[in-house]
PDB file of N, CA and C in Angstrom:
ATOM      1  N   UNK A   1      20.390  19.297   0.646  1.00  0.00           N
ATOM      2  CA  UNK A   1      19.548  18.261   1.177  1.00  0.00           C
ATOM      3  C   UNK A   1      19.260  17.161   0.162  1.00  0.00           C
ATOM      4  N   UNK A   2      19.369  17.802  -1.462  1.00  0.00           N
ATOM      5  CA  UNK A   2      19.419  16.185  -2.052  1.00  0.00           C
ATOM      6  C   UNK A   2      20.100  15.449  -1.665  1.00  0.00           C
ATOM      7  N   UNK A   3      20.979  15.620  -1.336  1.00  0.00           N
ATOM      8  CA  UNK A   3      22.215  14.414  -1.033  1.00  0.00           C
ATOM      9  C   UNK A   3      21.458  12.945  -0.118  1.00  0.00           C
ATOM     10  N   UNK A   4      20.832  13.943   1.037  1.00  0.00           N
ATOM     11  CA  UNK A   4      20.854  13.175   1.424  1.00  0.00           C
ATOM     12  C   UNK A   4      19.609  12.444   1.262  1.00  0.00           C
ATOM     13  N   UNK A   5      18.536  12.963   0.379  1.00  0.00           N
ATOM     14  CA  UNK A   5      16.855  12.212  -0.140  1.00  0.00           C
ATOM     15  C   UNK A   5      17.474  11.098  -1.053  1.00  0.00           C
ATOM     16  N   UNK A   6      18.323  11.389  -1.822  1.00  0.00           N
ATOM     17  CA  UNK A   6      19.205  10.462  -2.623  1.00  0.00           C
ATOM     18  C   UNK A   6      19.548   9.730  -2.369  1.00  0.00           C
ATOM     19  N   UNK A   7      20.269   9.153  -0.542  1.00  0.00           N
ATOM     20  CA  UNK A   7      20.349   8.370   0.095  1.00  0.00           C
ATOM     21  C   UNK A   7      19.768   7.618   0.346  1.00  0.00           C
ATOM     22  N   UNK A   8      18.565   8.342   0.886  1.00  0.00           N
ATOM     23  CA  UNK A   8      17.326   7.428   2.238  1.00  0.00           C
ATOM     24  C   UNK A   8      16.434   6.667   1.543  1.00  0.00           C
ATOM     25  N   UNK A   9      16.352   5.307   1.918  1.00  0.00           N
ATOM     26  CA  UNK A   9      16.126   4.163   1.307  1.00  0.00           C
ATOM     27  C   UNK A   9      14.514   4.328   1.738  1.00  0.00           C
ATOM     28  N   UNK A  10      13.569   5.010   2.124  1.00  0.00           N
ATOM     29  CA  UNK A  10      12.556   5.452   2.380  1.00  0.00           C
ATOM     30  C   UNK A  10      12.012   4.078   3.745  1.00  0.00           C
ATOM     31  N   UNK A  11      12.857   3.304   4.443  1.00  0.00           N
ATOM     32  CA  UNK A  11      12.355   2.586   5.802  1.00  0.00           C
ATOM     33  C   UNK A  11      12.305   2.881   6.715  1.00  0.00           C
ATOM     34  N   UNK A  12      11.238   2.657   7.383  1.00  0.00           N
ATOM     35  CA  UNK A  12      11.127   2.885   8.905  1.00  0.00           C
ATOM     36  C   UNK A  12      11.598   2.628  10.041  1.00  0.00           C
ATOM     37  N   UNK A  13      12.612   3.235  10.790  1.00  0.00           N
ATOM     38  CA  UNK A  13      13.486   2.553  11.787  1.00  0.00           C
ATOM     39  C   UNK A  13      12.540   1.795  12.717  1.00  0.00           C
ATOM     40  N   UNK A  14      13.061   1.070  13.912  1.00  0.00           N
ATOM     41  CA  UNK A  14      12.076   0.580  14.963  1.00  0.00           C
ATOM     42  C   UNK A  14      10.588   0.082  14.784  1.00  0.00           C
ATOM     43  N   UNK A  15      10.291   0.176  13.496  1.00  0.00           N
ATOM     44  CA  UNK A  15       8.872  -0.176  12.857  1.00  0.00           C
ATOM     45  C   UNK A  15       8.025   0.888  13.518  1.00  0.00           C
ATOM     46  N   UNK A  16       8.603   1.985  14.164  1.00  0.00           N
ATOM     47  CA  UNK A  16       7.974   2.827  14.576  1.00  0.00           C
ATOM     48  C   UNK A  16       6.400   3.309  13.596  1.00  0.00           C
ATOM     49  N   UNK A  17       5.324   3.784  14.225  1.00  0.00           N
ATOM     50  CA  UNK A  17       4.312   5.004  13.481  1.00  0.00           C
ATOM     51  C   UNK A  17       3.708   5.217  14.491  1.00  0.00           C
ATOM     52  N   UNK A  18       3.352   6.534  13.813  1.00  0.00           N
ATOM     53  CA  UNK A  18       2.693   8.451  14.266  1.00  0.00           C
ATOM     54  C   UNK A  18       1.777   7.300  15.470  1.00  0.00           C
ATOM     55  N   UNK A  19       1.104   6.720  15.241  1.00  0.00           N
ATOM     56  CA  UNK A  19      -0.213   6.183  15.890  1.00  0.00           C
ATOM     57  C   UNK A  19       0.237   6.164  16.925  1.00  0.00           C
ATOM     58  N   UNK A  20       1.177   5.179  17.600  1.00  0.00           N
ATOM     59  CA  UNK A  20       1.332   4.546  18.483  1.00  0.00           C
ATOM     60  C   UNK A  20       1.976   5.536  19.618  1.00  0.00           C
ATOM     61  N   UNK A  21       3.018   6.763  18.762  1.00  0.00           N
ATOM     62  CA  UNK A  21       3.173   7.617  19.835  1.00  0.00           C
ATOM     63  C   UNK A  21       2.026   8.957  19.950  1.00  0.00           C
ATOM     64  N   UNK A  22       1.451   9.063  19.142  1.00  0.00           N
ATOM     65  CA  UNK A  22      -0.386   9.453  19.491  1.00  0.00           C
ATOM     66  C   UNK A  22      -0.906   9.019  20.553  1.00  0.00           C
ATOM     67  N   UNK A  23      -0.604   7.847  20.793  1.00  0.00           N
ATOM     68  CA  UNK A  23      -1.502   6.849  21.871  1.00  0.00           C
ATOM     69  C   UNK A  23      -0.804   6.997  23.039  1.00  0.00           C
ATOM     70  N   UNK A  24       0.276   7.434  23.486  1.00  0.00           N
ATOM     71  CA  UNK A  24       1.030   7.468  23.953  1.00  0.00           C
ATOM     72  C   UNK A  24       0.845   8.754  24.699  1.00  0.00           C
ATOM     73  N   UNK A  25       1.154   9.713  23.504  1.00  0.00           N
ATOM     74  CA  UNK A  25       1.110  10.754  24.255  1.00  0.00           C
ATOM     75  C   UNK A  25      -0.383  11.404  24.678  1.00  0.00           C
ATOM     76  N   UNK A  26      -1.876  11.131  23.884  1.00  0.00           N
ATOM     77  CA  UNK A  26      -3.165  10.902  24.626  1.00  0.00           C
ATOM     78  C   UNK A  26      -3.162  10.535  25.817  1.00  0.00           C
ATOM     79  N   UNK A  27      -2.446   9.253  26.428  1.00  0.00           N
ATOM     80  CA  UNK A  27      -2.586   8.655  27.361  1.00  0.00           C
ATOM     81  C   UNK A  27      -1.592   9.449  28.817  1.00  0.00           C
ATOM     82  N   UNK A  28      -0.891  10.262  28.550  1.00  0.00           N
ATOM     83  CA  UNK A  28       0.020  10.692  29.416  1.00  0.00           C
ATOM     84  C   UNK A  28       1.146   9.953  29.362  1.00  0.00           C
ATOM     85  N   UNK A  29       1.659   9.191  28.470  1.00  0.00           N
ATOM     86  CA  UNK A  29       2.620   7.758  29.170  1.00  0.00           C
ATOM     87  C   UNK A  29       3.881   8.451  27.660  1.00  0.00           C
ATOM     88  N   UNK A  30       4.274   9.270  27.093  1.00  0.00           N
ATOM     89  CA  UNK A  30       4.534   9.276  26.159  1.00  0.00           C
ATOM     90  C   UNK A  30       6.136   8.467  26.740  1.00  0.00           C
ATOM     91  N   UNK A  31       6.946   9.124  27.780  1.00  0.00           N
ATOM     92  CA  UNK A  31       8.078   8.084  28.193  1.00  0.00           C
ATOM     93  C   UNK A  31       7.997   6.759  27.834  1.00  0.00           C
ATOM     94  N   UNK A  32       6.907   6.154  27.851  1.00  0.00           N
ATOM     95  CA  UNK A  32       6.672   4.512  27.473  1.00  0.00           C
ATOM     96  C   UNK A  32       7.265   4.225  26.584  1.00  0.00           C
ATOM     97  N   UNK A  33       6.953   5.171  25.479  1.00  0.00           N
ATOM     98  CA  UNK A  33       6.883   5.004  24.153  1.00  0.00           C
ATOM     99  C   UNK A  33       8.367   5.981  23.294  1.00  0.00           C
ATOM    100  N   UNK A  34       9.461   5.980  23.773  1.00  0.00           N
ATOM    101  CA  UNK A  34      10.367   6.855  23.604  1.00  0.00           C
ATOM    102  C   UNK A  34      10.784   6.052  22.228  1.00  0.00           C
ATOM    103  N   UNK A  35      11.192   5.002  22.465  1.00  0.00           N
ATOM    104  CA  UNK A  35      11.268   4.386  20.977  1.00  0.00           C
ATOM    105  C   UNK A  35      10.922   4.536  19.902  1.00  0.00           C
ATOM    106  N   UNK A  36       9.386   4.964  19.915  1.00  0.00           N
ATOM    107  CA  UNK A  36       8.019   5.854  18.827  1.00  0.00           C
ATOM    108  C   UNK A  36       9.028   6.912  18.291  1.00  0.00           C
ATOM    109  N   UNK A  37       9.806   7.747  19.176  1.00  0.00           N
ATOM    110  CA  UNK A  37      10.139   9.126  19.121  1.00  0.00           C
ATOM    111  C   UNK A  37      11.226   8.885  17.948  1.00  0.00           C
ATOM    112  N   UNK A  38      11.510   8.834  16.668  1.00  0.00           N
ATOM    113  CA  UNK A  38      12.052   8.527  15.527  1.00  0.00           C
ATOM    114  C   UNK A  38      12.366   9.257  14.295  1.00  0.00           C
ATOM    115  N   UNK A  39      12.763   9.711  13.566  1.00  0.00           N
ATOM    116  CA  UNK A  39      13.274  10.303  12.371  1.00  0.00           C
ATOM    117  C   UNK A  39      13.594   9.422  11.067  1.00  0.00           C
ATOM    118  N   UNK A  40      13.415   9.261  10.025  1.00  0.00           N
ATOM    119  CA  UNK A  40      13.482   8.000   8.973  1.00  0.00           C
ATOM    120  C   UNK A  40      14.571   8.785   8.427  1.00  0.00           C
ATOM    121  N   UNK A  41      15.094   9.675   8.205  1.00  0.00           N
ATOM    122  CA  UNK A  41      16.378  10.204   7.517  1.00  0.00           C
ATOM    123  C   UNK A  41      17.541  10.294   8.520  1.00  0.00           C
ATOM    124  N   UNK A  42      17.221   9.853   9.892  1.00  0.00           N
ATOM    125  CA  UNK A  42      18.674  10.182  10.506  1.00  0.00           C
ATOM    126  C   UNK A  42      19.445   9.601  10.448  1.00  0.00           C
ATOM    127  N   UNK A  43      19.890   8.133  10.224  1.00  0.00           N
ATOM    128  CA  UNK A  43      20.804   7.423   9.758  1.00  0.00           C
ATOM    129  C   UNK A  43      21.550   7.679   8.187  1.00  0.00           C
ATOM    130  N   UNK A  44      20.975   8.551   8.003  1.00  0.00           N
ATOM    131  CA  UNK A  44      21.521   9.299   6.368  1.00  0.00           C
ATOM    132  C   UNK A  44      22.036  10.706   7.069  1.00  0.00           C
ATOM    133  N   UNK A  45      21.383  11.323   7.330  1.00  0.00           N
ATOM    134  CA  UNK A  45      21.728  12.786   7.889  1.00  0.00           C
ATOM    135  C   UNK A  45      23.126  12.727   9.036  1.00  0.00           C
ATOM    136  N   UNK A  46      22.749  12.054   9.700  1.00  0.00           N
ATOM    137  CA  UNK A  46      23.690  12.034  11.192  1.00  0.00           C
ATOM    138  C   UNK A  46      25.445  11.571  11.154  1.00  0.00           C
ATOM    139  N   UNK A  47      25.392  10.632  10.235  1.00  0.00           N
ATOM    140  CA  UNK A  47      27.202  10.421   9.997  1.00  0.00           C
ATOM    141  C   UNK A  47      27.588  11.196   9.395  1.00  0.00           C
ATOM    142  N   UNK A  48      26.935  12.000   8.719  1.00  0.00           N
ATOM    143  CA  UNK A  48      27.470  13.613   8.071  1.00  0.00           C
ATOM    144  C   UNK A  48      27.519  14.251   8.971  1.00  0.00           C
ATOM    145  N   UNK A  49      27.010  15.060   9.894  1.00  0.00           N
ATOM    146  CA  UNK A  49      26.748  15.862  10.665  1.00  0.00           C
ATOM    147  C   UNK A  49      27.152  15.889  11.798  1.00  0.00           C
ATOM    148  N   UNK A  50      28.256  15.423  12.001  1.00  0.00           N
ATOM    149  CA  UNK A  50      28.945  15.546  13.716  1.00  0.00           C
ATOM    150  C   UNK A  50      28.051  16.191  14.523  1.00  0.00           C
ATOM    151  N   UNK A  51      27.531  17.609  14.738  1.00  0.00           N
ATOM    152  CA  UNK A  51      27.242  18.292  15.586  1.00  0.00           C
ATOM    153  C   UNK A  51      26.014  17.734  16.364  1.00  0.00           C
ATOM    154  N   UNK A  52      25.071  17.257  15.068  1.00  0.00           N
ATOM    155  CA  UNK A  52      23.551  16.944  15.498  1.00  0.00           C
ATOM    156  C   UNK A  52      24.182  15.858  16.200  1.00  0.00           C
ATOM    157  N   UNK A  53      24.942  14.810  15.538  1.00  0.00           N
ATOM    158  CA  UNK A  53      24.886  13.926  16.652  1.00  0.00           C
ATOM    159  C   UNK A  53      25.566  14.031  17.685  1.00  0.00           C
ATOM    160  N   UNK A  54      26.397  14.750  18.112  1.00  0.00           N
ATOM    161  CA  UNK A  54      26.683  14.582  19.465  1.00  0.00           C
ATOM    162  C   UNK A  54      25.703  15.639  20.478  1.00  0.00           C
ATOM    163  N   UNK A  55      24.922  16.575  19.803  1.00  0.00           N
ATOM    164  CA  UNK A  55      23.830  17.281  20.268  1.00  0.00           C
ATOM    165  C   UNK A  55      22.558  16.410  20.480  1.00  0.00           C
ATOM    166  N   UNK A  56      22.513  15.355  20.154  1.00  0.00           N
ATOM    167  CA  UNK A  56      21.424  14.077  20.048  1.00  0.00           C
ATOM    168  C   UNK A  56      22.102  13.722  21.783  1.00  0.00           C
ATOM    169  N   UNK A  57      23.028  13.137  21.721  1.00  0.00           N
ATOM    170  CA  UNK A  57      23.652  12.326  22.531  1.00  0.00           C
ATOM    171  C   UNK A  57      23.751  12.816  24.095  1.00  0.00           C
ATOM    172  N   UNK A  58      24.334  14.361  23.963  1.00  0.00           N
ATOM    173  CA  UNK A  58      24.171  14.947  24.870  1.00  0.00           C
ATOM    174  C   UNK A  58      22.851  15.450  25.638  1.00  0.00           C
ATOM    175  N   UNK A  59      21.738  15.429  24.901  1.00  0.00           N
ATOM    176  CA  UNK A  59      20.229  15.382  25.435  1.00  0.00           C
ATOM    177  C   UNK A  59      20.082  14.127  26.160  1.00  0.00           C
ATOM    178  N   UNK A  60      20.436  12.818  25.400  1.00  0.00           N
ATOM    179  CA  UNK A  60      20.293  11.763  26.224  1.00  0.00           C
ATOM    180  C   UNK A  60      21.098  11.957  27.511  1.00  0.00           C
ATOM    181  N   UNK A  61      22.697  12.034  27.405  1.00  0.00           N
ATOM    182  CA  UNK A  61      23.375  12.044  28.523  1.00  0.00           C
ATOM    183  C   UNK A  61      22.869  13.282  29.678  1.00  0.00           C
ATOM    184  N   UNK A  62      21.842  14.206  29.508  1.00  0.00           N
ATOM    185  CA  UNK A  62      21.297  15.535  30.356  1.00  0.00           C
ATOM    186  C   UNK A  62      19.986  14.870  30.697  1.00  0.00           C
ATOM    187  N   UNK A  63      19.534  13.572  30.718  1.00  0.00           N
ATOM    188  CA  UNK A  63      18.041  13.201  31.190  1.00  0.00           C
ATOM    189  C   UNK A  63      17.068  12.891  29.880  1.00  0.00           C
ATOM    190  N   UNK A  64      17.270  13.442  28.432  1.00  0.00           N
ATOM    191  CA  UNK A  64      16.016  13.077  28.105  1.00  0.00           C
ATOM    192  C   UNK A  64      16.313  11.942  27.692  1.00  0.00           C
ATOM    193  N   UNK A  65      14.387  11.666  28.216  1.00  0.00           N
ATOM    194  CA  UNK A  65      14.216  10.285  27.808  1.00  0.00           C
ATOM    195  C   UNK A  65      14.015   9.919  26.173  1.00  0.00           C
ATOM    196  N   UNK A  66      14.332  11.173  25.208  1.00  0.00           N
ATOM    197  CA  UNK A  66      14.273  10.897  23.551  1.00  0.00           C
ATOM    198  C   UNK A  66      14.715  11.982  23.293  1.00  0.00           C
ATOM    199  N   UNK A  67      15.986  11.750  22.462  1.00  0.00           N
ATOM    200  CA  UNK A  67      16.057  12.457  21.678  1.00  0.00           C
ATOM    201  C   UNK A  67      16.276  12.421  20.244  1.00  0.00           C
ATOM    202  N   UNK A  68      15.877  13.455  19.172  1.00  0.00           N
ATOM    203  CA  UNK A  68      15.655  12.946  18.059  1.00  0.00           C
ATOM    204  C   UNK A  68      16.147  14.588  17.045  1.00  0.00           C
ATOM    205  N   UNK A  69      17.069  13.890  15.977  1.00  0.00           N
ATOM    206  CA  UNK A  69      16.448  14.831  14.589  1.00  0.00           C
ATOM    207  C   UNK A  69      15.277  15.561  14.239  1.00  0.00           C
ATOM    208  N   UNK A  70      15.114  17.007  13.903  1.00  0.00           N
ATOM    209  CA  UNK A  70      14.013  17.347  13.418  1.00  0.00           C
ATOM    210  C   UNK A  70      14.039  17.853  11.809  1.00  0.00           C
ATOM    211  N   UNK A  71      12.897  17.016  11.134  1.00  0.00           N
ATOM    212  CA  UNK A  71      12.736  17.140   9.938  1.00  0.00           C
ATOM    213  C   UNK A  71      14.394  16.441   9.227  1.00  0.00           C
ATOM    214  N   UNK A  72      15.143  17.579   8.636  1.00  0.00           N
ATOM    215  CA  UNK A  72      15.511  17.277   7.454  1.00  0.00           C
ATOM    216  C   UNK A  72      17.494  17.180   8.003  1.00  0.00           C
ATOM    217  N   UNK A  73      17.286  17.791   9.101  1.00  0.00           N
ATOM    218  CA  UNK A  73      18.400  18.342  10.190  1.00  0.00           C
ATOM    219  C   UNK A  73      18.598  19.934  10.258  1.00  0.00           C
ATOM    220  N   UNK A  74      19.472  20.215  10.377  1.00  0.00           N
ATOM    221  CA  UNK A  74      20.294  19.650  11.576  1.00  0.00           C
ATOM    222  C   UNK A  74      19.874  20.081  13.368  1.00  0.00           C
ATOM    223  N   UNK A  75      18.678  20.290  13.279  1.00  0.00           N
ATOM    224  CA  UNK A  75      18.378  20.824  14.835  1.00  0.00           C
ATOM    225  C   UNK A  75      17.644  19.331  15.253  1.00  0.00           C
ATOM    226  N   UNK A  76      17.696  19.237  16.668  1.00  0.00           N
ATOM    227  CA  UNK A  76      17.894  18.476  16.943  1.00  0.00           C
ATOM    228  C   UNK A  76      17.085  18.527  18.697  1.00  0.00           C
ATOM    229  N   UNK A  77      15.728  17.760  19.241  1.00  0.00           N
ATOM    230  CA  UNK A  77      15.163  17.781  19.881  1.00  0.00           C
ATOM    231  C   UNK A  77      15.382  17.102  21.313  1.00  0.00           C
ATOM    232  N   UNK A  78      15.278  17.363  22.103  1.00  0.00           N
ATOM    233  CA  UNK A  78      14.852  16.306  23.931  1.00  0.00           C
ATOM    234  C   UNK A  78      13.356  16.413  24.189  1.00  0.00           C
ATOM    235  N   UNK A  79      13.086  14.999  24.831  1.00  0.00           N
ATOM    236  CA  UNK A  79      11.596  15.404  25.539  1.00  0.00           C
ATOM    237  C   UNK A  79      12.281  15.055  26.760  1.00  0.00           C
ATOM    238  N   UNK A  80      11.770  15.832  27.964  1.00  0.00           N
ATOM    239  CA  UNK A  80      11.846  15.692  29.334  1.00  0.00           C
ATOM    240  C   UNK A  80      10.470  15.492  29.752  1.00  0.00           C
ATOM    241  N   UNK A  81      11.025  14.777  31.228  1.00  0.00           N
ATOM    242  CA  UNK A  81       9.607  14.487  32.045  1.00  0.00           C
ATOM    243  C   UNK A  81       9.080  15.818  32.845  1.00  0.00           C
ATOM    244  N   UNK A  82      10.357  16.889  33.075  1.00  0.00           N
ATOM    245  CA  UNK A  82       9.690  17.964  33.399  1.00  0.00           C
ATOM    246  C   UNK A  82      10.639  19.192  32.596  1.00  0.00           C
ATOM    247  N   UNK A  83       9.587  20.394  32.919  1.00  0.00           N
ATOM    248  CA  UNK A  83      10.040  21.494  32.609  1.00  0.00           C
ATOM    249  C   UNK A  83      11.441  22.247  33.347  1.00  0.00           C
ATOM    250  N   UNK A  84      11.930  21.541  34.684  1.00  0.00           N
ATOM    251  CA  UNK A  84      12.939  22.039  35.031  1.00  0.00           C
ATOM    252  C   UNK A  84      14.066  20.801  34.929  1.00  0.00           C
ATOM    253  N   UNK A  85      13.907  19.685  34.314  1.00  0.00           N
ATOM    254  CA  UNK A  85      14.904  18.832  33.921  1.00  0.00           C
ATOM    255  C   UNK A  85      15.449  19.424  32.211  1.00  0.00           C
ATOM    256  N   UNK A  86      14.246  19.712  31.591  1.00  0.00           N
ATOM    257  CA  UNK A  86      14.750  20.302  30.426  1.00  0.00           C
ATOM    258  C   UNK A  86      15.379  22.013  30.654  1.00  0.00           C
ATOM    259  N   UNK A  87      14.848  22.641  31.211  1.00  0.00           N
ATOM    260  CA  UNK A  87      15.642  23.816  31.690  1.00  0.00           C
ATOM    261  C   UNK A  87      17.388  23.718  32.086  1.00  0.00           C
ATOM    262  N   UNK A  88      16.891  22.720  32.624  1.00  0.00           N
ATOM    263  CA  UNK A  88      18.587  22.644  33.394  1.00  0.00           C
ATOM    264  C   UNK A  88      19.848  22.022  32.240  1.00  0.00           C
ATOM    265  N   UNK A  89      18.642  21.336  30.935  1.00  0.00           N
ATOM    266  CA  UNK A  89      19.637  20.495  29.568  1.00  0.00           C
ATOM    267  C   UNK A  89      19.894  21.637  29.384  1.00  0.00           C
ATOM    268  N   UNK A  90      19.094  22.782  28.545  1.00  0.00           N
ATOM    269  CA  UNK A  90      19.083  23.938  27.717  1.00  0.00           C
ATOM    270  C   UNK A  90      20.435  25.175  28.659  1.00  0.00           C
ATOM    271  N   UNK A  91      20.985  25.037  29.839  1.00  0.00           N
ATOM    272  CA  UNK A  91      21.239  25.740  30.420  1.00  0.00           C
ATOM    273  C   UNK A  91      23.136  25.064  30.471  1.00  0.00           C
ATOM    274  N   UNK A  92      22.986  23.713  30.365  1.00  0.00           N
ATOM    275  CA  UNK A  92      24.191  23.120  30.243  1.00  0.00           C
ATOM    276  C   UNK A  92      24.562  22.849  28.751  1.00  0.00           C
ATOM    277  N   UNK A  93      24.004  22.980  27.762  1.00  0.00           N
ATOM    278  CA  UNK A  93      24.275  23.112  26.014  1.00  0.00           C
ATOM    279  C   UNK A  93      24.524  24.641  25.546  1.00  0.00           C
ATOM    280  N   UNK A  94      24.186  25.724  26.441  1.00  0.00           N
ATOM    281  CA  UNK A  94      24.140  26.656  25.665  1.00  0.00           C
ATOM    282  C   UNK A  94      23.586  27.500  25.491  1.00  0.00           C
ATOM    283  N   UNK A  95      24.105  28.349  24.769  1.00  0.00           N
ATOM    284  CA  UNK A  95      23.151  29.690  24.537  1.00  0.00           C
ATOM    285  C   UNK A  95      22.182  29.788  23.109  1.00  0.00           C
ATOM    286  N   UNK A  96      22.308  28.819  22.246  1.00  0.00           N
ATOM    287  CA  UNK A  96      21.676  28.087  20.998  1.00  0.00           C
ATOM    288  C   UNK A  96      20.741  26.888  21.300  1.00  0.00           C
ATOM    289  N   UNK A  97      20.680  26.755  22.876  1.00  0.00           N
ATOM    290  CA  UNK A  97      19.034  25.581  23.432  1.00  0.00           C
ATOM    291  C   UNK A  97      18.263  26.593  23.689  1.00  0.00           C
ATOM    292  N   UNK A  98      17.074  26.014  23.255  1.00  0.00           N
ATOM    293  CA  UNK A  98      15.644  26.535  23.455  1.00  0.00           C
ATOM    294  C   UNK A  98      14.999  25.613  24.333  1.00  0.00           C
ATOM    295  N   UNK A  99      14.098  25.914  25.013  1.00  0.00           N
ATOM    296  CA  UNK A  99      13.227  25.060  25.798  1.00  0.00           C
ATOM    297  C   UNK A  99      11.808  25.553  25.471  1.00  0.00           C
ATOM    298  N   UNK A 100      10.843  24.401  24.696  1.00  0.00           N
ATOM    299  CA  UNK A 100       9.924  25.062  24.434  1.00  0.00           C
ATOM    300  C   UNK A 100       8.301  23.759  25.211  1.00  0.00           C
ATOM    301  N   UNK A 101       7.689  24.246  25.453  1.00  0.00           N
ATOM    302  CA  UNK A 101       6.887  23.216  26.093  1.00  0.00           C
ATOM    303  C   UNK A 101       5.379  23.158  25.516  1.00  0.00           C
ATOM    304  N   UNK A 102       4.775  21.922  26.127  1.00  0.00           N
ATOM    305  CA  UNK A 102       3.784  21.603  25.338  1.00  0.00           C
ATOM    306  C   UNK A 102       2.438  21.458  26.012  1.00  0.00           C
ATOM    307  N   UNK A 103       1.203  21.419  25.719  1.00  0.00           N
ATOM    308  CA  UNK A 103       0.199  21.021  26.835  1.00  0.00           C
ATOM    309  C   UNK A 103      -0.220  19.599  25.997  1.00  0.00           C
ATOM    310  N   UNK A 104      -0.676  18.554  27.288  1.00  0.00           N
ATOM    311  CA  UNK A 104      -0.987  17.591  26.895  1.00  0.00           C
ATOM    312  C   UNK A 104      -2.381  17.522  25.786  1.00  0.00           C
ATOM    313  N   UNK A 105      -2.061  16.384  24.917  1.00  0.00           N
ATOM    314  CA  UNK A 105      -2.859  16.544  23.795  1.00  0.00           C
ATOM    315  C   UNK A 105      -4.287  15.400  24.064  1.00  0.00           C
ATOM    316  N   UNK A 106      -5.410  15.371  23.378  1.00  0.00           N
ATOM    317  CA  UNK A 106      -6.521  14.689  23.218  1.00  0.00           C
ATOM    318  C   UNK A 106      -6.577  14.485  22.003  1.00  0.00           C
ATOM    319  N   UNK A 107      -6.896  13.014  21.482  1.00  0.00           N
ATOM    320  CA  UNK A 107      -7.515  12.840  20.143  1.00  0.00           C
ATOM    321  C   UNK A 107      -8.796  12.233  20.144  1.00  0.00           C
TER     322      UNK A 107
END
């Protein structure tokens, strides 16, 4: 993973921050805000990594409305609008998708 901290020029894609998809997802609207949904190392991580990215890609092409890098890589997230749109991603990727769900948050 040095490789790739060694890389990352420490900027923020999309001018994205935490706040705004906070606000987002408080509000119920987090779809609004899919753009928010961001990783600052994936443009370092991802042209290495064939898999994540076409595992990125294929979440988009299965419905979600974001998908994203987690942490450092190589796993690799969807948010769906429901629990049986993401069921049905996790069911067409594989036996290595998880579907894990969330209750809406308050701040």
């Amino acid at each position: 993973m040095d490789e790739y901290y060694h890389r990352f020029d420490g900027s923020v894609p999309h001018g994205g921050r935490p706040e705004r998809l906070y606000r987002a997802m408080a509000g119920g609207r987090l779809h609004t805000s899919a753009d928010a949904v961001y990783n600052a190392v994936e443009p370092v991580v991802l042209p290495t990594c064939p898999a994540a990215t076409a595992l990125r890609a294929q979440l988009l092409s299965l419905g979600a409305y974001a998908a994203c890098m987690s942490g450092s890589g190589p796993s690799v997230f969807g948010l769906f609008h429901t629990l049986s749109q993401a069921r049905r991603a996790a069911a067409a990727i594989g036996p290595h998708a998880r579907v894990a769900t969330s209750a809406p948050v308050s701040l």
